[in-house]
Coordinates of C-alpha atoms and ligand atoms in Angstrom, one line a residue:
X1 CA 14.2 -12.7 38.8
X2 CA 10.5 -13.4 39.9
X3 CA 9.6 -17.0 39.2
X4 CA 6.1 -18.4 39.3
X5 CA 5.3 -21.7 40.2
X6 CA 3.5 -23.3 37.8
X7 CA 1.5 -25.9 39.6
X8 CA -1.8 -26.2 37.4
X9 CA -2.6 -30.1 36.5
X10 CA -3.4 -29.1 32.7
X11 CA -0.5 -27.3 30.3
X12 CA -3.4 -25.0 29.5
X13 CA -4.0 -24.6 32.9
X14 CA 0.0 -23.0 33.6
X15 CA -0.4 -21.4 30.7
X16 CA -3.3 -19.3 31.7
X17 CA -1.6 -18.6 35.1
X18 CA 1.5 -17.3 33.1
X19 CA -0.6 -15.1 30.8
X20 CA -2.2 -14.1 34.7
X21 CA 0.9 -12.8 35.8
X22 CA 3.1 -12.1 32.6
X23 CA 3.9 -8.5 33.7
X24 CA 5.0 -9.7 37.2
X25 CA 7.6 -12.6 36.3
X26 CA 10.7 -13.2 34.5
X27 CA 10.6 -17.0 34.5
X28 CA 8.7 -19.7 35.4
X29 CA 9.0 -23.5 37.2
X30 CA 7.1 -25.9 35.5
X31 CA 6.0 -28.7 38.0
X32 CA 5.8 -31.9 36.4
X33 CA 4.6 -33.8 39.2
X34 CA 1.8 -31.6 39.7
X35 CA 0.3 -32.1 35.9
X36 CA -1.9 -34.9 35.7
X37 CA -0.6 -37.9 33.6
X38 CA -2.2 -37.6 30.6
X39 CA -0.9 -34.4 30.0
X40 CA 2.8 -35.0 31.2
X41 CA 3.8 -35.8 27.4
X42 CA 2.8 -32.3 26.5
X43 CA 5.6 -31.0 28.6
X44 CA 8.6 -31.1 26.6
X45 CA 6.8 -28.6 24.3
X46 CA 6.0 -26.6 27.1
X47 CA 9.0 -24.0 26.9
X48 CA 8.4 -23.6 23.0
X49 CA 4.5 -22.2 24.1
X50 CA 6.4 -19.4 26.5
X51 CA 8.5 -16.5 25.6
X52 CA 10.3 -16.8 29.4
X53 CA 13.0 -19.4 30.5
X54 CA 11.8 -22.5 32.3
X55 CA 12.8 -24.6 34.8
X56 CA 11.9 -28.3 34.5
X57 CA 10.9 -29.6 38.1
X58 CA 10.0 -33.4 39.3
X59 CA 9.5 -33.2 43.1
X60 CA 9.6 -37.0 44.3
X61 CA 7.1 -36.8 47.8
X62 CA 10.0 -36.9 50.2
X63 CA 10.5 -32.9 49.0
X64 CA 7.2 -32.3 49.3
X65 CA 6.2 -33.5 45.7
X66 CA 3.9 -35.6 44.5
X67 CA 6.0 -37.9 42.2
X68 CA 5.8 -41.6 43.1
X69 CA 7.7 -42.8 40.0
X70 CA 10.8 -45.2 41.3
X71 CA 13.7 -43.1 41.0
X72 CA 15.2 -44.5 38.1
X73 CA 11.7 -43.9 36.0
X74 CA 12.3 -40.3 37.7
X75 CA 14.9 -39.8 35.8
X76 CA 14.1 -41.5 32.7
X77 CA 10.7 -39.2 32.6
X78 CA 13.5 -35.9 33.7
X79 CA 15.5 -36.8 30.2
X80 CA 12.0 -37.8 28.1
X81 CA 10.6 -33.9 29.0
X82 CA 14.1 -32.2 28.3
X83 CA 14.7 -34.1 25.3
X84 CA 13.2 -31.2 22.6
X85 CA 15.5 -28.6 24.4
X86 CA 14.3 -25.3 25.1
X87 CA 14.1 -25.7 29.0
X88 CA 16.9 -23.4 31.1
X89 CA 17.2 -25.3 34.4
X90 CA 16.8 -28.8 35.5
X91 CA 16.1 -29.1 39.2
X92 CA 17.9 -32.0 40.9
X93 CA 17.9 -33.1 44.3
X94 CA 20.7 -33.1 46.6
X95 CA 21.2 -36.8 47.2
X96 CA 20.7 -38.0 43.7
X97 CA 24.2 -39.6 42.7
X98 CA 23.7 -40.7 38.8
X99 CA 25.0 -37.6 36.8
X100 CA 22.5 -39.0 33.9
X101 CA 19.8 -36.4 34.3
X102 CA 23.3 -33.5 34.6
X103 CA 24.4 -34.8 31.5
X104 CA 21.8 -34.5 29.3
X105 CA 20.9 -31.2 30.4
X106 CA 24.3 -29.4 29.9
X107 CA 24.5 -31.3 26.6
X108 CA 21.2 -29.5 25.7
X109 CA 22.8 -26.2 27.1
X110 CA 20.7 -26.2 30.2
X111 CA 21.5 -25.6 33.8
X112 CA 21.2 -27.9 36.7
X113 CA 19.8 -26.5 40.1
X114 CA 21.0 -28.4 42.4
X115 CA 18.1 -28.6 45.7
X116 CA 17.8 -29.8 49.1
X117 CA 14.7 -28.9 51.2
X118 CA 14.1 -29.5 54.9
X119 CA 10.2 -28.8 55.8
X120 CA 11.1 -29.2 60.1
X121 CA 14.0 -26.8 60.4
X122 CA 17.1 -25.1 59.2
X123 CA 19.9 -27.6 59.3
X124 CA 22.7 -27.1 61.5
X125 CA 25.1 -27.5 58.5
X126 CA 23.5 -25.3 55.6
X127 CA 26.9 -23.5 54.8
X128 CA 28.4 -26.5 53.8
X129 CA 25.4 -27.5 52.3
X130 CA 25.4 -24.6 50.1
X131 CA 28.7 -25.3 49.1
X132 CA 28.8 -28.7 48.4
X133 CA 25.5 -28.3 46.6
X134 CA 27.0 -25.2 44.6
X135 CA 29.8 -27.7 43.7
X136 CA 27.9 -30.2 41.9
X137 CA 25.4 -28.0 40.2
X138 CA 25.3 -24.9 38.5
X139 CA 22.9 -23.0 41.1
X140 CA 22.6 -24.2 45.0
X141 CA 18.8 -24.3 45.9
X142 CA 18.3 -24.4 49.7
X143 CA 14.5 -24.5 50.7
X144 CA 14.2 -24.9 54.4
X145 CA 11.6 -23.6 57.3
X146 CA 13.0 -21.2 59.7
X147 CA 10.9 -21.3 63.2
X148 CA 12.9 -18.2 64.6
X149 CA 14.6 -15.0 64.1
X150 CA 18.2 -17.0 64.7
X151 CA 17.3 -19.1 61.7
X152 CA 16.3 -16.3 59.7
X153 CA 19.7 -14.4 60.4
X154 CA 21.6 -17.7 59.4
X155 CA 19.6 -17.1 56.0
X156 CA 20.9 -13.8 55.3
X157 CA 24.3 -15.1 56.3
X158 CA 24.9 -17.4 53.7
X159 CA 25.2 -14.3 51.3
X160 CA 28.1 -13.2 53.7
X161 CA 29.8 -16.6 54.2
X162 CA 29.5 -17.7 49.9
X163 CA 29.2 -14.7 48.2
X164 CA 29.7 -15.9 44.4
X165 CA 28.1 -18.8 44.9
X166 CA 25.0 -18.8 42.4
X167 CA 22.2 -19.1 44.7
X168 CA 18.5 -19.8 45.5
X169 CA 17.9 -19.4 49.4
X170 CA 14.2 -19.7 50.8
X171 CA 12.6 -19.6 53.7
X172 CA 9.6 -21.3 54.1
X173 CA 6.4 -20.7 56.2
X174 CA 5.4 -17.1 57.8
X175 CA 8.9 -16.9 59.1
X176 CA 10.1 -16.6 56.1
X177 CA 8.6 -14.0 54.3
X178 CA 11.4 -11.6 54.6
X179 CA 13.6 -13.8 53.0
X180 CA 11.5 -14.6 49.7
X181 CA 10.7 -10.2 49.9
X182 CA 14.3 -10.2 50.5
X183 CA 15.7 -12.5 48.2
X184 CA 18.6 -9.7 46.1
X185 CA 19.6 -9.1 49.8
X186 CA 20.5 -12.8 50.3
X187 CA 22.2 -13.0 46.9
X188 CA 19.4 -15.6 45.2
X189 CA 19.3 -15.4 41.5
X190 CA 15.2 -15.2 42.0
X191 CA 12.6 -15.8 44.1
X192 CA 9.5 -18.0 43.9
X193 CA 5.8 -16.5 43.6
X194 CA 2.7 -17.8 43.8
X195 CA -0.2 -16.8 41.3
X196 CA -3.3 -14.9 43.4
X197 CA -3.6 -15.0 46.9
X198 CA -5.2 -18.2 47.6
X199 CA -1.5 -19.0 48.6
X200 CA 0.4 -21.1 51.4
X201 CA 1.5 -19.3 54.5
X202 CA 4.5 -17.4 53.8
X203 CA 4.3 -18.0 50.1
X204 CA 4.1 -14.0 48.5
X205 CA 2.0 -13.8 45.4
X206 CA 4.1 -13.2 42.4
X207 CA 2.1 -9.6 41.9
X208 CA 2.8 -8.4 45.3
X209 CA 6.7 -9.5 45.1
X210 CA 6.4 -6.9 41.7
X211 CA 4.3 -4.2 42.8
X212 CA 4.3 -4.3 46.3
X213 CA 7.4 -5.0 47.0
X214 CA 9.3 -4.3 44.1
X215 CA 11.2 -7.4 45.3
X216 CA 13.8 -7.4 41.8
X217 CA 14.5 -3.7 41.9
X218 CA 16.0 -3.9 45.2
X219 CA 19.7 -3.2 45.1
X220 CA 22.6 -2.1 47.5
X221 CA 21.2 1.4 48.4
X222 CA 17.9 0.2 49.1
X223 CA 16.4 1.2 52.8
X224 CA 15.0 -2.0 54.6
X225 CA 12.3 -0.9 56.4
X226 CA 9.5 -2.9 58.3
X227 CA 6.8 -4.1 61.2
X228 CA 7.8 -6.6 63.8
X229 CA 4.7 -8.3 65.5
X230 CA 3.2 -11.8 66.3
X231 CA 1.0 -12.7 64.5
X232 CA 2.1 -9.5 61.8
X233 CA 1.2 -11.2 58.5
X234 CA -2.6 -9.5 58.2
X235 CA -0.6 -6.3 59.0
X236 CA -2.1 -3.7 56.3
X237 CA 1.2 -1.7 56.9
X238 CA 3.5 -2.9 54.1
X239 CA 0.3 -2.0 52.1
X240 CA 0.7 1.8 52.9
X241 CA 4.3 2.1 52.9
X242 CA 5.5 0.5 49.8
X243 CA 3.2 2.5 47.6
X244 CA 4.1 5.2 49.5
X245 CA 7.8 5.1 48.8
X246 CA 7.1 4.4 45.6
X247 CA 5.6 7.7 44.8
X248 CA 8.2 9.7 46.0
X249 CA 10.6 7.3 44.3
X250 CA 12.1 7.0 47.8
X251 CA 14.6 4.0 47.2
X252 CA 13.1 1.7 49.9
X253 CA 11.1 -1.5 51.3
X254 CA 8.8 -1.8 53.8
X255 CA 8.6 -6.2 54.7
X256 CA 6.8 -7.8 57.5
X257 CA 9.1 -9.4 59.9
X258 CA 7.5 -12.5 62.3
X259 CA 9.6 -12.0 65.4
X260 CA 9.5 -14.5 68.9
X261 CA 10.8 -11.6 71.0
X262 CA 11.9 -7.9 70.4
X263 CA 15.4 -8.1 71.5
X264 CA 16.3 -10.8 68.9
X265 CA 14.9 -8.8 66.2
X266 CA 16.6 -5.9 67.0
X267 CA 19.5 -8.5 66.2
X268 CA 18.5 -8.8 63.0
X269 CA 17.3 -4.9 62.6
X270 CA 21.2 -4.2 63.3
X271 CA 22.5 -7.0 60.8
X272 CA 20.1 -5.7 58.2
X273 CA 20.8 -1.9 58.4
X274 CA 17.3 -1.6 58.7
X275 CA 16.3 2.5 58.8
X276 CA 13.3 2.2 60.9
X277 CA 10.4 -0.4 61.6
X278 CA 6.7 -0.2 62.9
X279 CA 6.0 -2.1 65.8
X280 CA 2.9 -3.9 66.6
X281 CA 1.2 -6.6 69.5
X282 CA 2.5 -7.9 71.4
X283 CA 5.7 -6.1 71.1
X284 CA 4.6 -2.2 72.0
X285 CA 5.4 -2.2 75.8
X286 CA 8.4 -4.4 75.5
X287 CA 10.6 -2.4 72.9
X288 CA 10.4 0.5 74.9
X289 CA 13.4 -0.9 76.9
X290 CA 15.7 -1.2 74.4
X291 CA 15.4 2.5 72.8
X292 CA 18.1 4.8 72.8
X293 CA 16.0 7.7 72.7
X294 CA 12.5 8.2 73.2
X295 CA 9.9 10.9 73.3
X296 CA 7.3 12.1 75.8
X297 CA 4.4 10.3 74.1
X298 CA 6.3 7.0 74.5
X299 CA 7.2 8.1 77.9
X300 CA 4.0 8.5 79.1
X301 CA 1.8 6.0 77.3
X302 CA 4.6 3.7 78.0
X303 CA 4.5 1.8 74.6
X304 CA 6.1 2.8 70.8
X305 CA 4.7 1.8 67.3
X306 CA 7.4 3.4 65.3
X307 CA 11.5 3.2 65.5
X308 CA 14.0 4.8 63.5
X309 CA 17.6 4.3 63.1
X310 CA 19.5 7.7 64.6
X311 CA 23.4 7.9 64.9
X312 CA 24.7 4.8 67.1
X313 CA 21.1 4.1 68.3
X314 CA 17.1 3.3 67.8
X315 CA 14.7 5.7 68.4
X316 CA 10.7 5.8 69.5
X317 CA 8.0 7.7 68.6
X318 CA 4.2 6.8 69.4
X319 CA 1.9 7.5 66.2
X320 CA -0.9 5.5 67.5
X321 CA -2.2 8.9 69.5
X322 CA -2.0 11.3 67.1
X323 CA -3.8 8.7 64.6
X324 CA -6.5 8.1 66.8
X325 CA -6.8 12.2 67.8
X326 CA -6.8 13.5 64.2
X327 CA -10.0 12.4 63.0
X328 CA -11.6 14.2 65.7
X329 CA -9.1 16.8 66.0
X330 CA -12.0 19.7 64.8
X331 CA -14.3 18.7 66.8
X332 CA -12.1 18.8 70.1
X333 CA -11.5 22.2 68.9
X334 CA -14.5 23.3 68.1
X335 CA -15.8 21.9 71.5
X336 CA -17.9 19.5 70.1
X337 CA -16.4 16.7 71.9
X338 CA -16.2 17.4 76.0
X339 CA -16.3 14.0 77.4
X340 CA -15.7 10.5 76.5
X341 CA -16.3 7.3 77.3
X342 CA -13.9 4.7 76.7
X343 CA -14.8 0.8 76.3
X344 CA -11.4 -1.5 77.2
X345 CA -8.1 -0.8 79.1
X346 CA -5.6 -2.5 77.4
X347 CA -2.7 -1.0 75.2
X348 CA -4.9 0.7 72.2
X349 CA -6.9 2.1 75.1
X350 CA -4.0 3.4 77.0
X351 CA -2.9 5.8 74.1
X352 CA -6.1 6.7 73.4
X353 CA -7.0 7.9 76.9
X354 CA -3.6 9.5 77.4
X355 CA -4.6 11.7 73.7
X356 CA -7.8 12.6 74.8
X357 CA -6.2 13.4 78.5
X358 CA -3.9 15.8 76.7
X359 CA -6.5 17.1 75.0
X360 CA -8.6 18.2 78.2
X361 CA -11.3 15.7 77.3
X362 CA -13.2 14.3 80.5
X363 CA -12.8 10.5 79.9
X364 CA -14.4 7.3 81.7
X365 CA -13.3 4.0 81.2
X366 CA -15.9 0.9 81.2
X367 CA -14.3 -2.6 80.8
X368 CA -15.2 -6.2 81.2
X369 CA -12.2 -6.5 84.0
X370 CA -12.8 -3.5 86.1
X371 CA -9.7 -3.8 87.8
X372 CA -7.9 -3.1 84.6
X373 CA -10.0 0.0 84.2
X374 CA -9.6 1.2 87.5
X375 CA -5.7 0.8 87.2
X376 CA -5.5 2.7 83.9
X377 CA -8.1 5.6 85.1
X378 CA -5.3 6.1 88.2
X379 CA -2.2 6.3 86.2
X380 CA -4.2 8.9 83.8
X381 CA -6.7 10.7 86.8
X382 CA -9.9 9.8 84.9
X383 CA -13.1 7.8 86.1
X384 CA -13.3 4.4 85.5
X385 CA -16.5 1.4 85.7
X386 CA -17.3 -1.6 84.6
X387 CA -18.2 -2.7 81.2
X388 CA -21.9 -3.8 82.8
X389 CA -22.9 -0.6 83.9
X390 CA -22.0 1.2 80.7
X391 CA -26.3 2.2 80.6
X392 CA -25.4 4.3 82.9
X393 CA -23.6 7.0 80.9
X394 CA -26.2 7.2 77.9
X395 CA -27.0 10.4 76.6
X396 CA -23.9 11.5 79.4
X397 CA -21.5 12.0 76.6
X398 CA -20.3 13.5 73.5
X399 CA -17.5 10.5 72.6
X400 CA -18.2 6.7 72.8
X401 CA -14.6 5.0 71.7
X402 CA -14.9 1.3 71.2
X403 CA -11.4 0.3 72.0
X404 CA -10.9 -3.6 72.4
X405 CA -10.4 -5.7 69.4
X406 CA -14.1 -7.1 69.5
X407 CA -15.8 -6.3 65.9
X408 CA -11.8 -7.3 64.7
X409 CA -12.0 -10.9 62.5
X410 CA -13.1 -13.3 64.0
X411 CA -15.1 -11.5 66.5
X412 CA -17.0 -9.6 63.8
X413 CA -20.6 -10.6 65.5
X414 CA -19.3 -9.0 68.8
X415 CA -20.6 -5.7 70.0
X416 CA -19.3 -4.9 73.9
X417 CA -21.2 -2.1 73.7
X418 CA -24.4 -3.8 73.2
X419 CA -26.1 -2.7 76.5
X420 CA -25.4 0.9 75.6
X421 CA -28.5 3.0 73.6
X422 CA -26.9 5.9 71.8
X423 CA -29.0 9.0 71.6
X424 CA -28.0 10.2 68.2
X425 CA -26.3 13.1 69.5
X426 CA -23.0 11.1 70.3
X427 CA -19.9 11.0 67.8
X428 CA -19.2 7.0 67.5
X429 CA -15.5 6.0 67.1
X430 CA -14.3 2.5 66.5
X431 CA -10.8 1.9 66.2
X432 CA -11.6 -1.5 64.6
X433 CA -10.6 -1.1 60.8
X434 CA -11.8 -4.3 59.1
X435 CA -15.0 -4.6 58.5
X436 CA -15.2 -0.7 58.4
X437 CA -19.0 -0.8 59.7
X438 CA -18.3 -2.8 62.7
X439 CA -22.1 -3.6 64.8
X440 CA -20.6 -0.9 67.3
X441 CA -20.8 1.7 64.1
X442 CA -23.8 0.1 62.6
X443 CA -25.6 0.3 65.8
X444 CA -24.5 4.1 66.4
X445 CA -25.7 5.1 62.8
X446 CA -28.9 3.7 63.4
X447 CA -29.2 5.9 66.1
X448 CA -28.4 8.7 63.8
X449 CA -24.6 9.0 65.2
X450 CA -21.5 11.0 63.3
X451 CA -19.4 7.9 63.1
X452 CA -15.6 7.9 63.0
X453 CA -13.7 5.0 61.5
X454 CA -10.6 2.7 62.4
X455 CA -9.7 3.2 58.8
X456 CA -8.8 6.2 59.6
X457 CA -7.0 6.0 62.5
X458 CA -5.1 3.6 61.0
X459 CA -4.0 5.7 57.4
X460 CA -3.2 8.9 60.1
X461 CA -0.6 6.9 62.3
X462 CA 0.6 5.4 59.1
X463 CA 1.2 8.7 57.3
X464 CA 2.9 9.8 60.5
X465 CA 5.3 7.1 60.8
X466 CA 6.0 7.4 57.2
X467 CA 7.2 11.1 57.7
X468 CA 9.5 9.5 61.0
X469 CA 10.4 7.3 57.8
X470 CA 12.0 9.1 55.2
X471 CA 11.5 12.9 56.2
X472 CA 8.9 13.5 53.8
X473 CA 5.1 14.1 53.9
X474 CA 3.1 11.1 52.9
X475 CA 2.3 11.7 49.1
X476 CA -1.1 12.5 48.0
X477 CA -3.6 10.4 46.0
X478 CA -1.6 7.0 47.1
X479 CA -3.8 4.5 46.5
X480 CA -3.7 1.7 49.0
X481 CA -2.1 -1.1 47.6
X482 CA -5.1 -3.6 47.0
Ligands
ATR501 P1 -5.2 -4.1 72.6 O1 -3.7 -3.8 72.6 O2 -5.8 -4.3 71.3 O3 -5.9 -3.1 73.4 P2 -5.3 -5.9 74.9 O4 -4.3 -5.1 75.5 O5 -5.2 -7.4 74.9 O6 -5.3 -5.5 73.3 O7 -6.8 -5.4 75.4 C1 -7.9 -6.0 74.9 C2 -9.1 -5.2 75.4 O8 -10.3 -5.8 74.9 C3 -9.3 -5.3 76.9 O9 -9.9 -4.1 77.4 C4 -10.2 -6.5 77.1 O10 -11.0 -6.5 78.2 P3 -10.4 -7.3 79.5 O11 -9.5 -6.3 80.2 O12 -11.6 -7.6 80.4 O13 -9.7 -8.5 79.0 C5 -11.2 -6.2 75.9 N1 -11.9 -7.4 75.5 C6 -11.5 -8.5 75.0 N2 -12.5 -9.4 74.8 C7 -13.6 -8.8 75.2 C8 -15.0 -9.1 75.2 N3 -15.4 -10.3 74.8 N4 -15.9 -8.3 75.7 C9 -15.5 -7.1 76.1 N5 -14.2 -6.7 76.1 C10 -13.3 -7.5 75.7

């Protein structure tokens, strides 16, 4: 089950943000300390408005609610709401000893979640947490904040350790995500969305746990797929994937996974079965080490964006090259494209000069720290300068790559390529994808440029890696998930 949070501070207000998202959700969580006072009488009619079940919650502060009432009022107020029946769940917390609250909900057929929340960690003891709270209510609710890839592995545990326990397990935060993607994996009952984007860090929206993810039609067969990275969250990836599984009805899930260091999410990669996963910064170099098998792209850039489970170990293949060459694949061919010049030398430069090496291209790299150039252009043969002088190649070549991450949010005001006049005859590429007219591009059309996009780049390694995937072409007419 999907649940949405209903945390409006008018009943018309939830009830708006129910009809918002009725297609996405299967039941909801009605917030009572979140409605204003005035209209906290309203709520024991709230579940006769709704044609889904409800769960009645009164977070005191301490659980990050905003009730203030004295406990026994709590409970009192708990009782007064419930009284009309018609609610499904009562949320109580952990420590609360009085059964009053449990007793007047199962005598109005309702079921009491029992909850304990920890906002600093995961605590050392959550199995027997689980257990205990499973014990004295109908459905254990554990809601703690993982702050590594450990914690999130003790998570998915749980499942293994209490299996028939009924269950709600988050994680909170951006470490988390996987778990509230994940949640049929960890054996919850549901999972908690939000409504629209606007949302906490690591909460999903309840339309992307139903389209995106397809988070309740995951089931034992279900490939885990996904991108490791720090930061990962603005990864567009899941975006591509997802839909793209979809269309093939490819029984599969593509989930961004926070990670502090590749080798512990390999850990996790292993205890998930996952099939394959994307890599991203600042992991690219390091994961190399750990492959079982690699191929001559990752062997000579030295870095690998996509992994894929073969027999008794992971493999790497680099897709960032070939996304980066196809756009201008015809006119390498047709000769259009001689020479280029290449602004940075870190890692997206690296594949990108090692493409255009193997595709005979003469290539000169500028950056800000020459060194850096000068040590890239003598692994690869190529010239190399600094960023400063980059005058002096105008109207010298048929390519200008912009490949730092200046024109990338928040540098969107940044052009490092501002010194350079572009004689119209150049073909402008900017491997920035968001904005899609970085200044770079908009200064290059000005001058009458052919512009290339990141966009691009980006949808041509993806399609790639999708094919590493699953074995199959990247589907036509995907729309990317918006
Ligand atoms: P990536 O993997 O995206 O290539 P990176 O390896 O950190 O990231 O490389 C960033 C590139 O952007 C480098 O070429 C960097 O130049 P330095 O080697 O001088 O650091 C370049 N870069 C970052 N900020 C820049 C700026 N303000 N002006 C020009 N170049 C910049």
């Amino acid at each position: 089950m999907i649940c949405l949070t209903l945390s409006g501070p008018t009943i018309l207000d939830n009830l708006k943000a129910l009809a918002d998202n009725k297609d996405y959700v299967d039941i909801c969580e009605l917030r009572l300390d979140l409605l204003s006072s005035s209209e906290v009488p309203k709520a024991a009619d709230f579940p006769s408005m709704v044609d889904i079940p409800v769960i009645l919650t009164l977070r005191r502060v301490s659980d990050g609610g905003k009730c203030t009432l004295q406990e026994k009022a709590r409970r009192s107020l708990l009782i007064e709401t419930m009284k009309n029946g018609g609610f499904s769940y009562v949320d109580i917390e952990d420590d609360v000893k009085k059964s009053d609250v449990e007793e007047a909900a199962h005598s109005l057929g309702m079921k009491v979640i029992r909850s304990y929340h920890d906002f600093e960690g995961v605590p050392a003891d959550i199995f027997s947490r689980v257990h205990s709270l499973a014990s004295r209510g109908d459905v254990a609710k554990i809601a703690v904040t993982p702050h590594s890839t450990a914690d999130i592995m003790t998570l998915f545990r749980i499942n293994e350790e209490l299996k028939d326990v009924p269950k709600i397990i988050i994680g909170m935060g951006e470490w988390g995500v996987a778990t509230r993607i994940l949640y049929k994996k960890m054996g919850s009952i549901l999972t908690f969305g939000s409504n629209g984007k606007a949302v906490a860090p690591g909460m999903v929206s309840a339309r992307e746990l139903k389209l995106l993810y397809r988070a309740d039609q995951l089931n034992d067969n279900t490939g885990i797929y996904g991108i490791v990275g720090n930061p990962v969250m603005h990864s567009l990836s899941p975006q591509i994937h997802n839909p793209g599984f979809h269309k093939i009805h490819y029984n599969a899930v593509y989930v961004p996974f926070l990670s502090e260091s590749i080798r512990s999410f390999l850990t996790l990669a292993e205890m998930l079965r996952m099939r394959g996963f994307s890599v991203t910064v600042p992991f690219k170099v390091d994961v190399v080490k750990y492959l079982g098998n690699i191929t001559r792209e990752v062997k000579q850039i030295g870095s690998c964006n996509t992994v894929v489970r073969v027999p008794n170990m992971w493999k790497g293949t680099n897709t960032d090259y070939y996304g980066f060459i196809h756009p201008i694949e015809k006119e390498i061919d047709d000769g259009r494209i001689k020479s280029a010049l290449v602004i940075g030398a870190g890692g997206a430069a690296k594949a990108i000069v090692w493409a255009l090496k193997m595709r005979n291209v003469k290539v000169m790299i500028v950056n800000r720290t020459k060194s850096k150039a000068d040590e890239l252009a003598r692994l690869y043969g190529v010239g190399s300068d600094s960023l400063d002088n980059i005058s002096r190649y105008e109207g010298k070549v048929d390519l200008v790559v912009q490949a730092t991450n200046m024109g990338l949010h928040p540098y969107e005001d940044v052009n490092p390529a501002e010194n350079f006049h572009f004689s119209g005859k150049e073909i402008a590429y900017d491997i920035v994808y968001q904005p899609k007219y970085t200044k770079f591009l908009l200064a290059a059309e000005e001058a009458g440029c052919t512009l290339k996009f990141g966009w691009d780049m980006l949808m041509e390694q993806g399609k790639l890696q999708f094919e590493s995937f699953t074995g199959y072409h990247y589907p036509k007419d995907v729309e990317i998930w918006k």
